Coordinates of C-alpha atoms and ligand atoms in Angstrom, one line a residue:
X1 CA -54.9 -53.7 -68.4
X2 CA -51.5 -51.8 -69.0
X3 CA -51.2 -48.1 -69.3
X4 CA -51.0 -48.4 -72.8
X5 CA -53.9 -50.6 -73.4
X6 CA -55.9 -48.5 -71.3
X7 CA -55.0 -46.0 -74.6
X8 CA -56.5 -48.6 -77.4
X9 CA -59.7 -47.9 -78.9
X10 CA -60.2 -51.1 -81.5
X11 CA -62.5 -48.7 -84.0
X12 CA -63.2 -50.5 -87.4
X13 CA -60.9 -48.2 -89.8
X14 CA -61.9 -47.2 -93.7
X15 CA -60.4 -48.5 -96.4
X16 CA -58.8 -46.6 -99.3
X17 CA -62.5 -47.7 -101.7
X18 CA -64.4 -45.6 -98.9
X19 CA -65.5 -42.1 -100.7
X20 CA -65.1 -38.7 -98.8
X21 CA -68.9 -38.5 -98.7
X22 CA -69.2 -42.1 -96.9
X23 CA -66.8 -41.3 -94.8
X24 CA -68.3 -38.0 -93.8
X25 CA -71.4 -39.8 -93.0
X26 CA -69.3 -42.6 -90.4
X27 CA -68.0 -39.6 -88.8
X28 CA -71.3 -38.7 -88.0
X29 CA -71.9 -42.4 -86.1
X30 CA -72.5 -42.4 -82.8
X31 CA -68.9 -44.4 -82.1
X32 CA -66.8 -42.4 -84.3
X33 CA -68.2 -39.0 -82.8
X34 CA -65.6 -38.4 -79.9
X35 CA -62.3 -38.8 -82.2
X36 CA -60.9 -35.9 -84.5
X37 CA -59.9 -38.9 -87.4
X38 CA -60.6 -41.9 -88.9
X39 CA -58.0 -44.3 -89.5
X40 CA -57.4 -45.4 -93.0
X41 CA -56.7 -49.1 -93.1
X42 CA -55.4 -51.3 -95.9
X43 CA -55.1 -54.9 -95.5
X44 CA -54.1 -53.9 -92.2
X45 CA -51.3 -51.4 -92.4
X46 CA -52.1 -48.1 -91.5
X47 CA -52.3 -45.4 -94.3
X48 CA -53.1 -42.3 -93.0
X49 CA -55.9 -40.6 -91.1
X50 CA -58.8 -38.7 -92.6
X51 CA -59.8 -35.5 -90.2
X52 CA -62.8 -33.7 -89.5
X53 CA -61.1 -30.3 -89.8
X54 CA -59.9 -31.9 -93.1
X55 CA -63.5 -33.1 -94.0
X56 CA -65.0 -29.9 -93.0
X57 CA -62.7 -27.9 -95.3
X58 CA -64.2 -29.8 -98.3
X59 CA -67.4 -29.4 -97.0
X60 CA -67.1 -25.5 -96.6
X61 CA -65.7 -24.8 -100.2
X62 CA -67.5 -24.3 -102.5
X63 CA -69.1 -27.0 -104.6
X64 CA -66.5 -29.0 -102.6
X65 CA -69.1 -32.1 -101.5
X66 CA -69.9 -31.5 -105.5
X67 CA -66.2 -31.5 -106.3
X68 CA -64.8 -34.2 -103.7
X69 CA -67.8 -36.4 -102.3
X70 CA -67.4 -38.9 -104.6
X71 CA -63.7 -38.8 -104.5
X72 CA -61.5 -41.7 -102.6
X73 CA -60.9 -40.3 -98.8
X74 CA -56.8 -41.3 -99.5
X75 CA -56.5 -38.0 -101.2
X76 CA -57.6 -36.2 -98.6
X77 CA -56.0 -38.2 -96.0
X78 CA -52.7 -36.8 -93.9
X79 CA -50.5 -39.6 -95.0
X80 CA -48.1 -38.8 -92.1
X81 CA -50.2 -39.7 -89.4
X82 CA -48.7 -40.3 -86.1
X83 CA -48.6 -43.9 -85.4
X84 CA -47.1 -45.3 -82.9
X85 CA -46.2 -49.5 -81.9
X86 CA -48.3 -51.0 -78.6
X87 CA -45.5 -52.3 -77.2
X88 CA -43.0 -49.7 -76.6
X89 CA -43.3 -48.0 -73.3
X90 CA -45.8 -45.0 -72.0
X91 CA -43.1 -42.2 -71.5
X92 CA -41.5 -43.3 -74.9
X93 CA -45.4 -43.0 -76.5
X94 CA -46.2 -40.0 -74.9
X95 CA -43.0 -38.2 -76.3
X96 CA -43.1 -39.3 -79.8
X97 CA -47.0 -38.3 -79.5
X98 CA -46.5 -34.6 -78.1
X99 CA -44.1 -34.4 -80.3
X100 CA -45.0 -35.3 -83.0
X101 CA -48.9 -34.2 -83.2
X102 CA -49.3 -30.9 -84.7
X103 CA -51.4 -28.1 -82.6
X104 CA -53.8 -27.1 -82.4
X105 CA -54.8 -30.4 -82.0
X106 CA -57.1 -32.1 -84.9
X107 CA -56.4 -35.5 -85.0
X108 CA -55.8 -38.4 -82.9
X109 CA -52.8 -41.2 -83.7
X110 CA -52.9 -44.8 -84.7
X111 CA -51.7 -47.8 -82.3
X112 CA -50.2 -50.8 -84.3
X113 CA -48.6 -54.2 -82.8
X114 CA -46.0 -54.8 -85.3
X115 CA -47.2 -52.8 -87.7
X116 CA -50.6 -54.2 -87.9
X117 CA -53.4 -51.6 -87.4
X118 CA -55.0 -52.0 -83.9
X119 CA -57.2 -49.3 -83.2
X120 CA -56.9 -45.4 -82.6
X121 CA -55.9 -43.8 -79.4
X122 CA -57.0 -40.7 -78.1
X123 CA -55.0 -37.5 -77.2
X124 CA -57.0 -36.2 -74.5
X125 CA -56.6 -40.3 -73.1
X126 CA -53.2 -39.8 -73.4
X127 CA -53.1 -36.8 -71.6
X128 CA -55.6 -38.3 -68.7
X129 CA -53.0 -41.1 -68.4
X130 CA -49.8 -38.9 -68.3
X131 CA -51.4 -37.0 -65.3
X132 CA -52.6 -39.9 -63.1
X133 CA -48.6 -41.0 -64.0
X134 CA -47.6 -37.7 -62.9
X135 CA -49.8 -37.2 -59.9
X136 CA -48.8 -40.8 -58.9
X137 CA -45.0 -40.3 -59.4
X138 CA -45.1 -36.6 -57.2
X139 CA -46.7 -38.7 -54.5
X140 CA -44.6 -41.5 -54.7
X141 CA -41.8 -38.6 -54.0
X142 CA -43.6 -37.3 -51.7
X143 CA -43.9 -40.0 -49.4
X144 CA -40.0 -41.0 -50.5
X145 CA -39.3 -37.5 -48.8
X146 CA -41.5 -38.0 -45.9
X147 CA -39.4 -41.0 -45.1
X148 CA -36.1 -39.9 -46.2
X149 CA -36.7 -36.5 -43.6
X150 CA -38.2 -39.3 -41.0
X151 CA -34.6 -41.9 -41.5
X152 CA -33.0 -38.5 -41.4
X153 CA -34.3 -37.4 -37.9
X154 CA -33.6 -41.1 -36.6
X155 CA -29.6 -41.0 -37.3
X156 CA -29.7 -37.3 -36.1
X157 CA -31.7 -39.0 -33.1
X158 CA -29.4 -42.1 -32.6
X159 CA -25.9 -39.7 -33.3
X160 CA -27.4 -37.3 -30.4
X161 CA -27.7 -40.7 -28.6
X162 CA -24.3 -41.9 -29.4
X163 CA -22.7 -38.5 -28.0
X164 CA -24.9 -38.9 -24.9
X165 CA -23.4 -42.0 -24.4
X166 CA -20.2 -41.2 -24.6
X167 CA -20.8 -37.9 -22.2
X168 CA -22.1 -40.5 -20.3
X169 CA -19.2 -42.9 -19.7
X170 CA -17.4 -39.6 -19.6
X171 CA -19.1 -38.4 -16.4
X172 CA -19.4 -42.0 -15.5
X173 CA -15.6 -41.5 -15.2
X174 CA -15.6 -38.5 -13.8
X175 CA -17.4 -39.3 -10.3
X176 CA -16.1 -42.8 -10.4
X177 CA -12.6 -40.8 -8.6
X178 CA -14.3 -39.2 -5.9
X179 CA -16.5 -41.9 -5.2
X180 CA -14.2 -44.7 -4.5
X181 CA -12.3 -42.5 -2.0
X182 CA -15.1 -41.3 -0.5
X183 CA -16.3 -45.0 -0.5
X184 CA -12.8 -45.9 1.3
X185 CA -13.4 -42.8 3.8
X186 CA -16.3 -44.0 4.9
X187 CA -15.5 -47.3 5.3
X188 CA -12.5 -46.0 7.5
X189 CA -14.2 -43.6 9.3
X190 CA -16.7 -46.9 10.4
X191 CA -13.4 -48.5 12.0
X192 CA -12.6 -45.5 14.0
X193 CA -16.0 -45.9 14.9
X194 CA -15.5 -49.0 16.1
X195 CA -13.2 -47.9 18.1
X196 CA -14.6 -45.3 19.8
X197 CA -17.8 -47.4 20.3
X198 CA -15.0 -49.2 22.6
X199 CA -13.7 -46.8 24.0
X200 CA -16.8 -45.1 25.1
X201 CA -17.9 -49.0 26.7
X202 CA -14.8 -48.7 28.9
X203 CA -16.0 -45.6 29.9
X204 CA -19.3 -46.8 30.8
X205 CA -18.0 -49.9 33.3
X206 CA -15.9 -47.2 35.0
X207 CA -18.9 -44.9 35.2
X208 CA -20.9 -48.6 36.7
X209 CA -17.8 -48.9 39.2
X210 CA -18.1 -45.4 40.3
X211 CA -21.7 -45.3 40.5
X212 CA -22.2 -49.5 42.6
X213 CA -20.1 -48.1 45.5
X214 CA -18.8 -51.5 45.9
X215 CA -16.1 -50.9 43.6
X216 CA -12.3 -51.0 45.3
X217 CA -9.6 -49.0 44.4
X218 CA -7.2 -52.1 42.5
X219 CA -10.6 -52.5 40.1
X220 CA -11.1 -49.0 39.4
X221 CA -7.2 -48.3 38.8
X222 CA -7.2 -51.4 36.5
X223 CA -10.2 -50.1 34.3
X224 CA -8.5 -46.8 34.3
X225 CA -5.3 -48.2 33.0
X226 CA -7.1 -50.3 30.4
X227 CA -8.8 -47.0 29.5
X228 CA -5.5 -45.1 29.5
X229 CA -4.0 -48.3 27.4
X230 CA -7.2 -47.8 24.7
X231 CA -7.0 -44.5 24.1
X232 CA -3.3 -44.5 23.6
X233 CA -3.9 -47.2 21.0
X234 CA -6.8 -45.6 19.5
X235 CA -4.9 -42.0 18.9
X236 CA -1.6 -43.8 17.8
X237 CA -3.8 -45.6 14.9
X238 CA -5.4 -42.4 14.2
X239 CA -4.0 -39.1 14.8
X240 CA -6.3 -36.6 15.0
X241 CA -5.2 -34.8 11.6
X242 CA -5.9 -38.0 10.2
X243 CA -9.2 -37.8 11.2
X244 CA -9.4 -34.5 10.3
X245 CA -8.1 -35.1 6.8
X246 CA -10.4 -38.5 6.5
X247 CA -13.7 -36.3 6.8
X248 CA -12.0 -33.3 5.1
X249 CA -11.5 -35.5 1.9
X250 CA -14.5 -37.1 2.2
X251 CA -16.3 -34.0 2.3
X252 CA -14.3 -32.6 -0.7
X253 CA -14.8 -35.8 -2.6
X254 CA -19.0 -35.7 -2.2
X255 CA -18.5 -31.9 -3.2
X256 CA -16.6 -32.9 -6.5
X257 CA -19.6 -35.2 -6.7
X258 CA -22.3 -32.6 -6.6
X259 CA -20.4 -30.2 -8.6
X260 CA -20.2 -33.0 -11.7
X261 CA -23.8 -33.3 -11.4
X262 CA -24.4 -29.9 -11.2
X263 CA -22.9 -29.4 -14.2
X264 CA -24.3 -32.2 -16.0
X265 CA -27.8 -30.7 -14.4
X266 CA -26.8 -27.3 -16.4
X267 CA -25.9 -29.2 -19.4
X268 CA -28.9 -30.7 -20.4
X269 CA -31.1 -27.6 -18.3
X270 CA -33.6 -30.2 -17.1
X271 CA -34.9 -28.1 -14.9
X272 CA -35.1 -25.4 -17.0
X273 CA -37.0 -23.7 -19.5
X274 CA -35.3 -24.4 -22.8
X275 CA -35.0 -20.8 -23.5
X276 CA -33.0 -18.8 -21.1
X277 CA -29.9 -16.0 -20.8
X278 CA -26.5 -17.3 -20.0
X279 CA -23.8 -16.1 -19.5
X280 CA -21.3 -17.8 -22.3
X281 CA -18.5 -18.4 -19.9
X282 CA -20.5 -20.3 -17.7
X283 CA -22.2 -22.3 -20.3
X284 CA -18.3 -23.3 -21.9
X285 CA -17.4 -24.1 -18.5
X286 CA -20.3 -26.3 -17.8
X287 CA -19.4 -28.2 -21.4
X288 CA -16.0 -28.7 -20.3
X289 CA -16.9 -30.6 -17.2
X290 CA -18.9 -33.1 -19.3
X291 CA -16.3 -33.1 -22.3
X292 CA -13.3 -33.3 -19.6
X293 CA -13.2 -37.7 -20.5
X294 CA -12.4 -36.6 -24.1
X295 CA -10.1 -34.2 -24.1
X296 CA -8.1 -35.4 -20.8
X297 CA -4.3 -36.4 -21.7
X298 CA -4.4 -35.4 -25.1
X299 CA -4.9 -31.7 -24.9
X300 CA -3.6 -28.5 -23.3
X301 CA -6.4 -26.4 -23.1
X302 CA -6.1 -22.7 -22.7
X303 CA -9.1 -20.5 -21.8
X304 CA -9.1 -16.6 -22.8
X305 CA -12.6 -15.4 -21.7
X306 CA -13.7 -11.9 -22.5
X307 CA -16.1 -10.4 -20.3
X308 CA -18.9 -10.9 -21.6
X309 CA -22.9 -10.0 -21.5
X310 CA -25.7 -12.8 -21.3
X311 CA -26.9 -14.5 -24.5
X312 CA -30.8 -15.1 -24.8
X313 CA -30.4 -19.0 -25.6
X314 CA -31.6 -22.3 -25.1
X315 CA -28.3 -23.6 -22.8
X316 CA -28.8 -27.1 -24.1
X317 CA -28.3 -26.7 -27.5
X318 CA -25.5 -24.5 -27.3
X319 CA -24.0 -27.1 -24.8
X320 CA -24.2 -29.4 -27.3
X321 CA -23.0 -26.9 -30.0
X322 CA -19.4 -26.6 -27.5
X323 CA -19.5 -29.9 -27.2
X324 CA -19.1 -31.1 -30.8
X325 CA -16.8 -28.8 -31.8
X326 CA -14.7 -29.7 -28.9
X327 CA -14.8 -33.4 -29.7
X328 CA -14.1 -32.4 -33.2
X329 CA -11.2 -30.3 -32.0
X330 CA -10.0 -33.4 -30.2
X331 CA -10.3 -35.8 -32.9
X332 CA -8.4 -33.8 -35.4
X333 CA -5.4 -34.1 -33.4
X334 CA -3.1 -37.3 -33.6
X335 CA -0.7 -36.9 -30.7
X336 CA -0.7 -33.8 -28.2
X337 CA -2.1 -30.9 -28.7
X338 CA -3.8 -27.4 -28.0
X339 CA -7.4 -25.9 -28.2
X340 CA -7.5 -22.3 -27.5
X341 CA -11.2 -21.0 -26.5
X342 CA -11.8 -17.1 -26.1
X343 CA -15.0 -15.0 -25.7
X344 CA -15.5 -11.4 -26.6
X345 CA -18.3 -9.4 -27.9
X346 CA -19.4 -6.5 -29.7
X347 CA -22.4 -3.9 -29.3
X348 CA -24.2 -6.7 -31.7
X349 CA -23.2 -10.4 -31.0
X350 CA -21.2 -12.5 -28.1
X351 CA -18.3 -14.6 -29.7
X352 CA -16.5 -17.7 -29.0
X353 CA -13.9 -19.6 -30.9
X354 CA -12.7 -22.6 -30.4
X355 CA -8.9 -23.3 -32.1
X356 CA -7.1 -26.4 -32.5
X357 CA -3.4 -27.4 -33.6
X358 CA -4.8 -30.6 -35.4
X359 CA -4.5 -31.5 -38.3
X360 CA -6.6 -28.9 -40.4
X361 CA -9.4 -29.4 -43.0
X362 CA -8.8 -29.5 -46.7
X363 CA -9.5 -26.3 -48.8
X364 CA -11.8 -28.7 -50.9
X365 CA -13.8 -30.1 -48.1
X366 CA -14.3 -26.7 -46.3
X367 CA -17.5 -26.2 -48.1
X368 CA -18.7 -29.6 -47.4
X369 CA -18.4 -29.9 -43.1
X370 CA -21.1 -28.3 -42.9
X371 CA -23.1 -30.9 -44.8
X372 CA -24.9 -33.8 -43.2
X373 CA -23.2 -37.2 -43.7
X374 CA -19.9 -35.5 -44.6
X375 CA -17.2 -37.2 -42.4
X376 CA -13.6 -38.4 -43.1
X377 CA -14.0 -40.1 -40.2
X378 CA -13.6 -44.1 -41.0
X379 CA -16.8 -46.0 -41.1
X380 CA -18.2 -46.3 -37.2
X381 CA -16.3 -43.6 -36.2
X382 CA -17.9 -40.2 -37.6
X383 CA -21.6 -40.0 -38.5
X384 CA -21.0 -37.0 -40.1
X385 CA -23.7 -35.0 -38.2
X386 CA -21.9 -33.5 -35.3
X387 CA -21.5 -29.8 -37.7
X388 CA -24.7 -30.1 -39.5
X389 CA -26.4 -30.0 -36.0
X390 CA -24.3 -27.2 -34.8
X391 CA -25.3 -25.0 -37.9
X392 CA -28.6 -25.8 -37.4
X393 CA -28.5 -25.0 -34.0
X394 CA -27.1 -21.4 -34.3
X395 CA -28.8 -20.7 -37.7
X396 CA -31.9 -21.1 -35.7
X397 CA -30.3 -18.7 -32.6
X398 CA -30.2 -16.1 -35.6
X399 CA -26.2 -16.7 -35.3
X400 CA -23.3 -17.7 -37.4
X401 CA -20.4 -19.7 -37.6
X402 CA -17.2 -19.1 -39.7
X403 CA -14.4 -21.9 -40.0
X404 CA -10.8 -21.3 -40.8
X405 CA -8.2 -23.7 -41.4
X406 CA -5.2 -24.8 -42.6
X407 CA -4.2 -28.8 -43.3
X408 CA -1.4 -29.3 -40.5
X409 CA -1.5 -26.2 -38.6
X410 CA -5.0 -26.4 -37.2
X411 CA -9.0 -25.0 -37.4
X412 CA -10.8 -22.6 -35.9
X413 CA -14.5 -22.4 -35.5
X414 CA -16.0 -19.0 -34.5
X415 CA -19.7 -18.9 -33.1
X416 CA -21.6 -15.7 -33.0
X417 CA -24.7 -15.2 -31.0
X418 CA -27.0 -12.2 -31.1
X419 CA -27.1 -10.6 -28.0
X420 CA -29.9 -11.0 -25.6
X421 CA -31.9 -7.6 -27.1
X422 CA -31.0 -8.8 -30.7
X423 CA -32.2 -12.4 -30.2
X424 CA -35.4 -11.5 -29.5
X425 CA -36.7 -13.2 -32.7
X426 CA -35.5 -16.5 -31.6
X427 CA -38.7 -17.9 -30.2
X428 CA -39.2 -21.1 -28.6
X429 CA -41.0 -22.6 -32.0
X430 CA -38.0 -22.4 -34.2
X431 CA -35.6 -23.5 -31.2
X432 CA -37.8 -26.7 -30.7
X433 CA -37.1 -26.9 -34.7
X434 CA -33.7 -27.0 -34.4
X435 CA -34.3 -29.6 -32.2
X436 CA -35.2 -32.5 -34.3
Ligands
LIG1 N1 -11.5 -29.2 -35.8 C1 -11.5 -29.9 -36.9 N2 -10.3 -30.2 -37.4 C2 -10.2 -31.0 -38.6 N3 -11.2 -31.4 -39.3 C3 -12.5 -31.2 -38.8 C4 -12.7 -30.4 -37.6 N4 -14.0 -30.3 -37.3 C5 -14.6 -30.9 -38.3 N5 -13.7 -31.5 -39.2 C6 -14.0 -32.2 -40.4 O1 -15.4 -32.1 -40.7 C7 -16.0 -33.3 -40.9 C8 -17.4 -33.2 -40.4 O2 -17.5 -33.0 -39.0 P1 -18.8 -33.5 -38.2 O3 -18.6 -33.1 -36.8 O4 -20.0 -32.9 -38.9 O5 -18.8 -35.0 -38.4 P2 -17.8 -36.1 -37.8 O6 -17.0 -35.5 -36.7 O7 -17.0 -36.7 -38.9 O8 -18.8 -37.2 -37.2 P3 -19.7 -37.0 -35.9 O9 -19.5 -35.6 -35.4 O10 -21.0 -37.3 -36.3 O11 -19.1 -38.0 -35.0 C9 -15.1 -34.3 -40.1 O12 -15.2 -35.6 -40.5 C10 -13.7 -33.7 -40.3 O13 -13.2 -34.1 -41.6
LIG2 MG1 -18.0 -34.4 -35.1

């Protein structure tokens, strides 16, 4: 049964020959007793209804059942009754209904299919139908929301993937240098092993000669001379600053190694709690490293830090703040260009900016970079979700950021964080909300 059928009550209607006093009597009737009306009927079309309050006005005058009772219920009836065709929608029933009934409420309103008289429907039905509608609908958007806000996590999820990647191939990159000459090294330094391992077997058969006592001079002065003859070889291959440069690089190389994952260790804070003080600096530094692969070539980057005092943070996050706007920065420019990052700090917050020459934002979209899913990025290229995580991030640090721009000049982004005695209301629970 359709919501509106659900509204039909097929009630035998009076006809305009019933009497006021009949009619009083039907209301009476078990069937009739929950409506406010009776519909009058002839030959199927709908004429009016006939109301209790109206029928209890007659009653109440005086002499009125004297007066009326006999009289024909059509002059009593409201002629204007609300009636309303079966077959146009709920919401379009509803409306005309609400609308159109008079309050407070004392009568009900007619349903006709084509203008033929079907039966009477009742207000407080209606009403009962509109809310399960309602309740419905506001859980239907509901659990729209619930999904939207869980699709919504996912791309935030799968962009924060998509940035680790390419960190990824960055460092990737990064250690792939060092490695292959340390690689080489030691492959090298396994030659001059070789060679040593010779040199130190000539040695032994002398020490054997030495030691047999059967040993003449001519065999002894030969060995010697083939030792002599070895080692000559062996330090015109490899000098001995060679040597000393071979492990000297090598050792520099695995250094480079350890510092890149050092660096990467502080980026992400692994092994750390989430929430911790940093020193700014240090933390910009640490983003550099792992955003070196993006900015290489393209940019001259010039670093004016402020002395500045420790931020109560969580190191990750603001990693990942630098990181984005550094990409950003990077992306805005078409050819070379500069970003300019300088710290400094007041008795209240620790700043940072990070300035590009690119190619600037557009007055218009200035209020909108902030928005998820905003990008002019082509299709592929820009989620849109690199900002909207950064303002999260340092709304939740109880920070702010400011952007400045002009279209072919450049942008700057400032960050403000509260300084460690200031951010003590940044606890670990909104942090972890930031998170996503
Ligand atoms: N330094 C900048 N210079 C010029 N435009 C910028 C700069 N930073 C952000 N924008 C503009 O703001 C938009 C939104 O940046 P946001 O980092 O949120 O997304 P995106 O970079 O487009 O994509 P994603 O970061 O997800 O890869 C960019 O598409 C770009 O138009
Ligand atoms: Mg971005």
């Amino acid at each position: 049964m359709s919501e509106v059928e659900s509204l039909l009550v097929p009630l035998e209607p009076v006809s305009p020959a019933h009497t006021v006093d009949e009619v009083s009597e039907l209301l009476l009737h078990p069937d009739y007793q929950r409506f406010l009306c009776l519909p009058v009927v002839d030959q199927g079309k709908p004429l009016g209804v006939i109301s209790r309050n109206e029928m209890q006005k007659i009653y109440m005058s005086m002499y009125g059942r004297d007066l009326y009772g006999k009289k024909s219920v059509t002059q009593f009836m409201n002629s204007a009754a609300v009636v309303v065709d079966m077959q146009h929608p709920m919401e379009q029933i509803s409306r005309y209904v609400t609308s159109n009934i008079k309050f407070p409420i004392t009568e009900d309103f007619i349903l006709t299919r084509n203008g033929e008289y079907c039966g009477l429907g009742h207000v407080v039905d209606l009403l009962k139908v509109m809310e399960n509608k309602l309740t419905r609908q506001s859980e239907e958007i509901s659990r729209a929301y619930r999904e939207l806000k869980a699709s919504q996590s996912q791309l935030i999820q799968s962009e924060k993937m998509a940035s680790l990647g390419q960190m990824v191939a960055g460092v990737a990159h990064e250690i792939n240098t060092p490695l292959g000459y340390v690689k080489n090294n030691v492959s090298l330094a396994q030659d001059v092993f070789v060679q040593l391992k010779a040199l130190v077997g000539s040695y032994d058969a002398l020490l054997a000669l030495l030691l047999g006592g059967d040993a003449n001079e001519a065999t002894v002065g030969r060995q010697l001379e083939m030792i002599e003859q070895q080692r000559n070889d062996f330090w015109s291959v490899y000098p001995q600053d060679e040597i000393d440069n071979l492990f000297g690089d090598t050792l520099f190389g695995v250094n480079q190694i350890s510092e890149i994952v050092l660096n990467l260790k502080n980026f992400s804070r692994l092994d750390q709690a989430a929430v911790d003080e940093v020193n700014l600096n240090q933390t910009i530094e640490s983003t550099l490293v792992i955003a070196k692969n993006v900015l290489k070539n393209r940019v001259e980057l010039i670093k004016q830090y402020g002395n500045v005092p420790a931020v109560k943070c969580s190191p990750s996050q603001i990693n990942q703040v630098f990181l984005n706007l550094l990409t950003n920065a990077a992306q805005a420019m078409d050819g070379m260009g500069k970003i300019l990052i300088r710290t400094w700090a007041d008795e209240r917050y620790v700043y940072a900016s990070v300035q590009d020459t690119g190619k600037g934002i557009a007055k218009e979209n200035l209020q909108k970079i902030f928005d998820p899913f905003f990008t002019t990025k082509p299709v592929g290229e820009g989620t849109g979700l690199g900002l909207s995580i950064v303002f999260k991030i340092i709304e939740s640090h109880k920070g702010f950021i400011r952007v400045a721009s002009e279209v072919g000049k450049g942008t700057r982004f400032i960050v403000a964080l509260p300084l460690a005695k200031d951010s003590r209301h940044a606890n670990q629970s909104e942090l972890d909300a930031a998170q996503v």
